[in-house]
Amino acid sequence: MKKTVLTGVKPTGNVHIGNYIGAIRPALHMAQAEHESLFFIANYHALTTIQDAKELRDNTYHVTAAWIACGLDPQKTIIYRQSDVPEIFEIAWVLSCYCPKGLMNRAHAYKAKVQLNEQEGKQDLDFGVNMGLYQYPILMASDILSFDTDFVPVGEDQIQHLEIARDIAQKINHTYKSQVLKIPQAVVQKDSKVIPGLDGQKMSKSYDNTIPLFAESKSLRKLVMKIKTDSLPPEAPKQTEGSVIFQLYKEFASQDEIATLAKRFETGIGWGDAKQALFESMDKVLTPLRDKYNALIQNPTELDQILAEGAEKARQKAKHVLERVKTSTGV
Ligand code: ADP
Ligand code: TRP
């Protein structure tokens, strides 16, 4: 039996270079291994924060097109919208009946909100918390458990959510003295790198320092030219260590090119030239991705069809799990 690997992403905002190198590329790498792979857009999770219909719809298409442009093959990976698989929500209810309320009180996103309210001296510690945010981990557990998932590649911030999914599944299995739900494992990227943004901090939407993955060549060049550097003169030797330009270059250039640029840093290179080299290497790698993205995003009907076909396959799988859950619980 092939093992199942499942990845979910929230459709929030514009995909950037940090997302590509830190999350998309490694996840696609894993999907190519000898696994059955599922990938979904967690649009109901996004609804906890994005409450503008156009924004949510556009973001969902954007993320779908982005992952396919980066190499996700819908023939090999089942790709679907979370909202198109109602079985997930049915199973989520069952899970919630086995989830102690205290477990949700300790979930990090909720706890962080409460702490913030505390710091700000708010009377109501639950200010700004909707039930969707509160129960977020239960729906996420269902995303995973509804497909008999073996492996879930996640960043460190999601480890707690995986633990919650395992806890709930174990509780159900224990109650009914059988393997109703498969216990999933988190696959945490140990050597995960932090890609710096234009200002040298971690590239993040929250810091407004990103390079959008599909920026057109002209604006890509403009952004690269904005990367913060020191004021060393062109002839001065430069450190590759800690240089944003060099760090990004390493992600896009070949080994030989990297060695050549390292030499030029050593012997002195003007920042303008270094940035030009970086821009050229990025543009070379990103142009085919951008072209594919642009073609897809202009054709939402095709995206809808890909997602509908994926949902059909996903539902077949989730139906089996739902049947098992219903039979085991006596519902
Ligand atoms: P943002 O910080 O821009 O809001 P998200 O939190 O939506 O990004 O991240 C989505 C995925 O991309 C996560 O798996 C995260 O680990 C990865 N990621 C985001 N920014 C970076 C970065 N600068 N370097 C490496 N990985 C990143
Ligand atoms: N919570 C994840 C995030 O914020 C997204 C997500 C929702 C997810 N359901 C999932 C990830 C199931 C993996 C598996 O990134």
PDB file of N, CA and C and ligand atoms in Angstrom, residues 6-10 40 42 45 136 140 143-144 152 154 158 161, ligand 2:
ATOM      1  N   LEU A   6      -0.380  14.495   2.699  1.00  0.00           N
ATOM      2  CA  LEU A   6      -1.383  15.540   2.485  1.00  0.00           C
ATOM      3  C   LEU A   6      -0.849  16.912   2.904  1.00  0.00           C
ATOM      4  N   THR A   7      -1.095  17.890   2.059  1.00  0.00           N
ATOM      5  CA  THR A   7      -0.690  19.266   2.362  1.00  0.00           C
ATOM      6  C   THR A   7      -1.877  20.188   2.169  1.00  0.00           C
ATOM      7  N   GLY A   8      -2.035  21.142   3.084  1.00  0.00           N
ATOM      8  CA  GLY A   8      -3.090  22.137   2.917  1.00  0.00           C
ATOM      9  C   GLY A   8      -2.504  23.530   3.048  1.00  0.00           C
ATOM     10  N   VAL A   9      -3.010  24.461   2.261  1.00  0.00           N
ATOM     11  CA  VAL A   9      -2.570  25.855   2.430  1.00  0.00           C
ATOM     12  C   VAL A   9      -3.774  26.777   2.471  1.00  0.00           C
ATOM     13  N   LYS A  10      -3.638  27.796   3.290  1.00  0.00           N
ATOM     14  CA  LYS A  10      -4.698  28.790   3.357  1.00  0.00           C
ATOM     15  C   LYS A  10      -4.525  29.757   2.196  1.00  0.00           C
ATOM     16  N   PHE A  40      -4.722  20.551  -0.874  1.00  0.00           N
ATOM     17  CA  PHE A  40      -5.995  21.281  -0.918  1.00  0.00           C
ATOM     18  C   PHE A  40      -5.850  22.732  -0.471  1.00  0.00           C
ATOM     19  N   ALA A  42      -7.333  25.483   1.753  1.00  0.00           N
ATOM     20  CA  ALA A  42      -8.149  25.530   2.974  1.00  0.00           C
ATOM     21  C   ALA A  42      -8.976  26.819   3.004  1.00  0.00           C
ATOM     22  N   HIS A  45     -10.927  27.486   6.222  1.00  0.00           N
ATOM     23  CA  HIS A  45     -10.042  27.984   7.272  1.00  0.00           C
ATOM     24  C   HIS A  45      -9.779  29.482   7.074  1.00  0.00           C
ATOM     25  N   TYR A 136     -10.477  26.035  14.905  1.00  0.00           N
ATOM     26  CA  TYR A 136      -9.592  25.831  13.746  1.00  0.00           C
ATOM     27  C   TYR A 136      -8.889  24.470  13.784  1.00  0.00           C
ATOM     28  N   MET A 140      -8.900  21.326  11.041  1.00  0.00           N
ATOM     29  CA  MET A 140      -7.613  20.888  10.468  1.00  0.00           C
ATOM     30  C   MET A 140      -7.391  19.396  10.735  1.00  0.00           C
ATOM     31  N   ASP A 143      -9.365  17.645   8.176  1.00  0.00           N
ATOM     32  CA  ASP A 143      -8.701  17.708   6.861  1.00  0.00           C
ATOM     33  C   ASP A 143      -7.751  16.522   6.701  1.00  0.00           C
ATOM     34  N   ILE A 144      -7.088  16.209   7.792  1.00  0.00           N
ATOM     35  CA  ILE A 144      -6.039  15.190   7.758  1.00  0.00           C
ATOM     36  C   ILE A 144      -6.622  13.788   7.932  1.00  0.00           C
ATOM     37  N   VAL A 152       2.132  14.444   7.021  1.00  0.00           N
ATOM     38  CA  VAL A 152       1.742  15.829   6.758  1.00  0.00           C
ATOM     39  C   VAL A 152       2.995  16.713   6.860  1.00  0.00           C
ATOM     40  N   VAL A 154       4.812  19.885   7.398  1.00  0.00           N
ATOM     41  CA  VAL A 154       4.390  21.163   7.987  1.00  0.00           C
ATOM     42  C   VAL A 154       5.573  21.964   8.509  1.00  0.00           C
ATOM     43  N   GLN A 158       2.993  24.462  12.932  1.00  0.00           N
ATOM     44  CA  GLN A 158       1.818  23.599  12.789  1.00  0.00           C
ATOM     45  C   GLN A 158       1.941  22.300  13.571  1.00  0.00           C
ATOM     46  N   HIS A 161      -0.876  21.595  15.971  1.00  0.00           N
ATOM     47  CA  HIS A 161      -2.113  21.165  15.313  1.00  0.00           C
ATOM     48  C   HIS A 161      -2.085  19.667  14.987  1.00  0.00           C
TER      49      HIS A 161
HETATM   50  N1  TRP B   2      -3.163  25.500   9.277  1.00  0.00           N
HETATM   51  C1  TRP B   2      -2.365  25.402   8.079  1.00  0.00           C
HETATM   52  C2  TRP B   2      -1.578  26.727   7.918  1.00  0.00           C
HETATM   53  O1  TRP B   2      -1.960  27.738   8.480  1.00  0.00           O
HETATM   54  C3  TRP B   2      -3.216  25.172   6.858  1.00  0.00           C
HETATM   55  C4  TRP B   2      -3.940  23.866   6.949  1.00  0.00           C
HETATM   56  C5  TRP B   2      -5.279  23.684   7.146  1.00  0.00           C
HETATM   57  C6  TRP B   2      -3.357  22.571   6.862  1.00  0.00           C
HETATM   58  N2  TRP B   2      -5.566  22.358   7.171  1.00  0.00           N
HETATM   59  C7  TRP B   2      -4.419  21.650   7.009  1.00  0.00           C
HETATM   60  C8  TRP B   2      -2.037  22.137   6.682  1.00  0.00           C
HETATM   61  C9  TRP B   2      -4.180  20.268   7.000  1.00  0.00           C
HETATM   62  C10 TRP B   2      -1.825  20.747   6.665  1.00  0.00           C
HETATM   63  C11 TRP B   2      -2.881  19.836   6.816  1.00  0.00           C
HETATM   64  O2  TRP B   2      -0.582  26.721   7.232  1.00  0.00           O
END
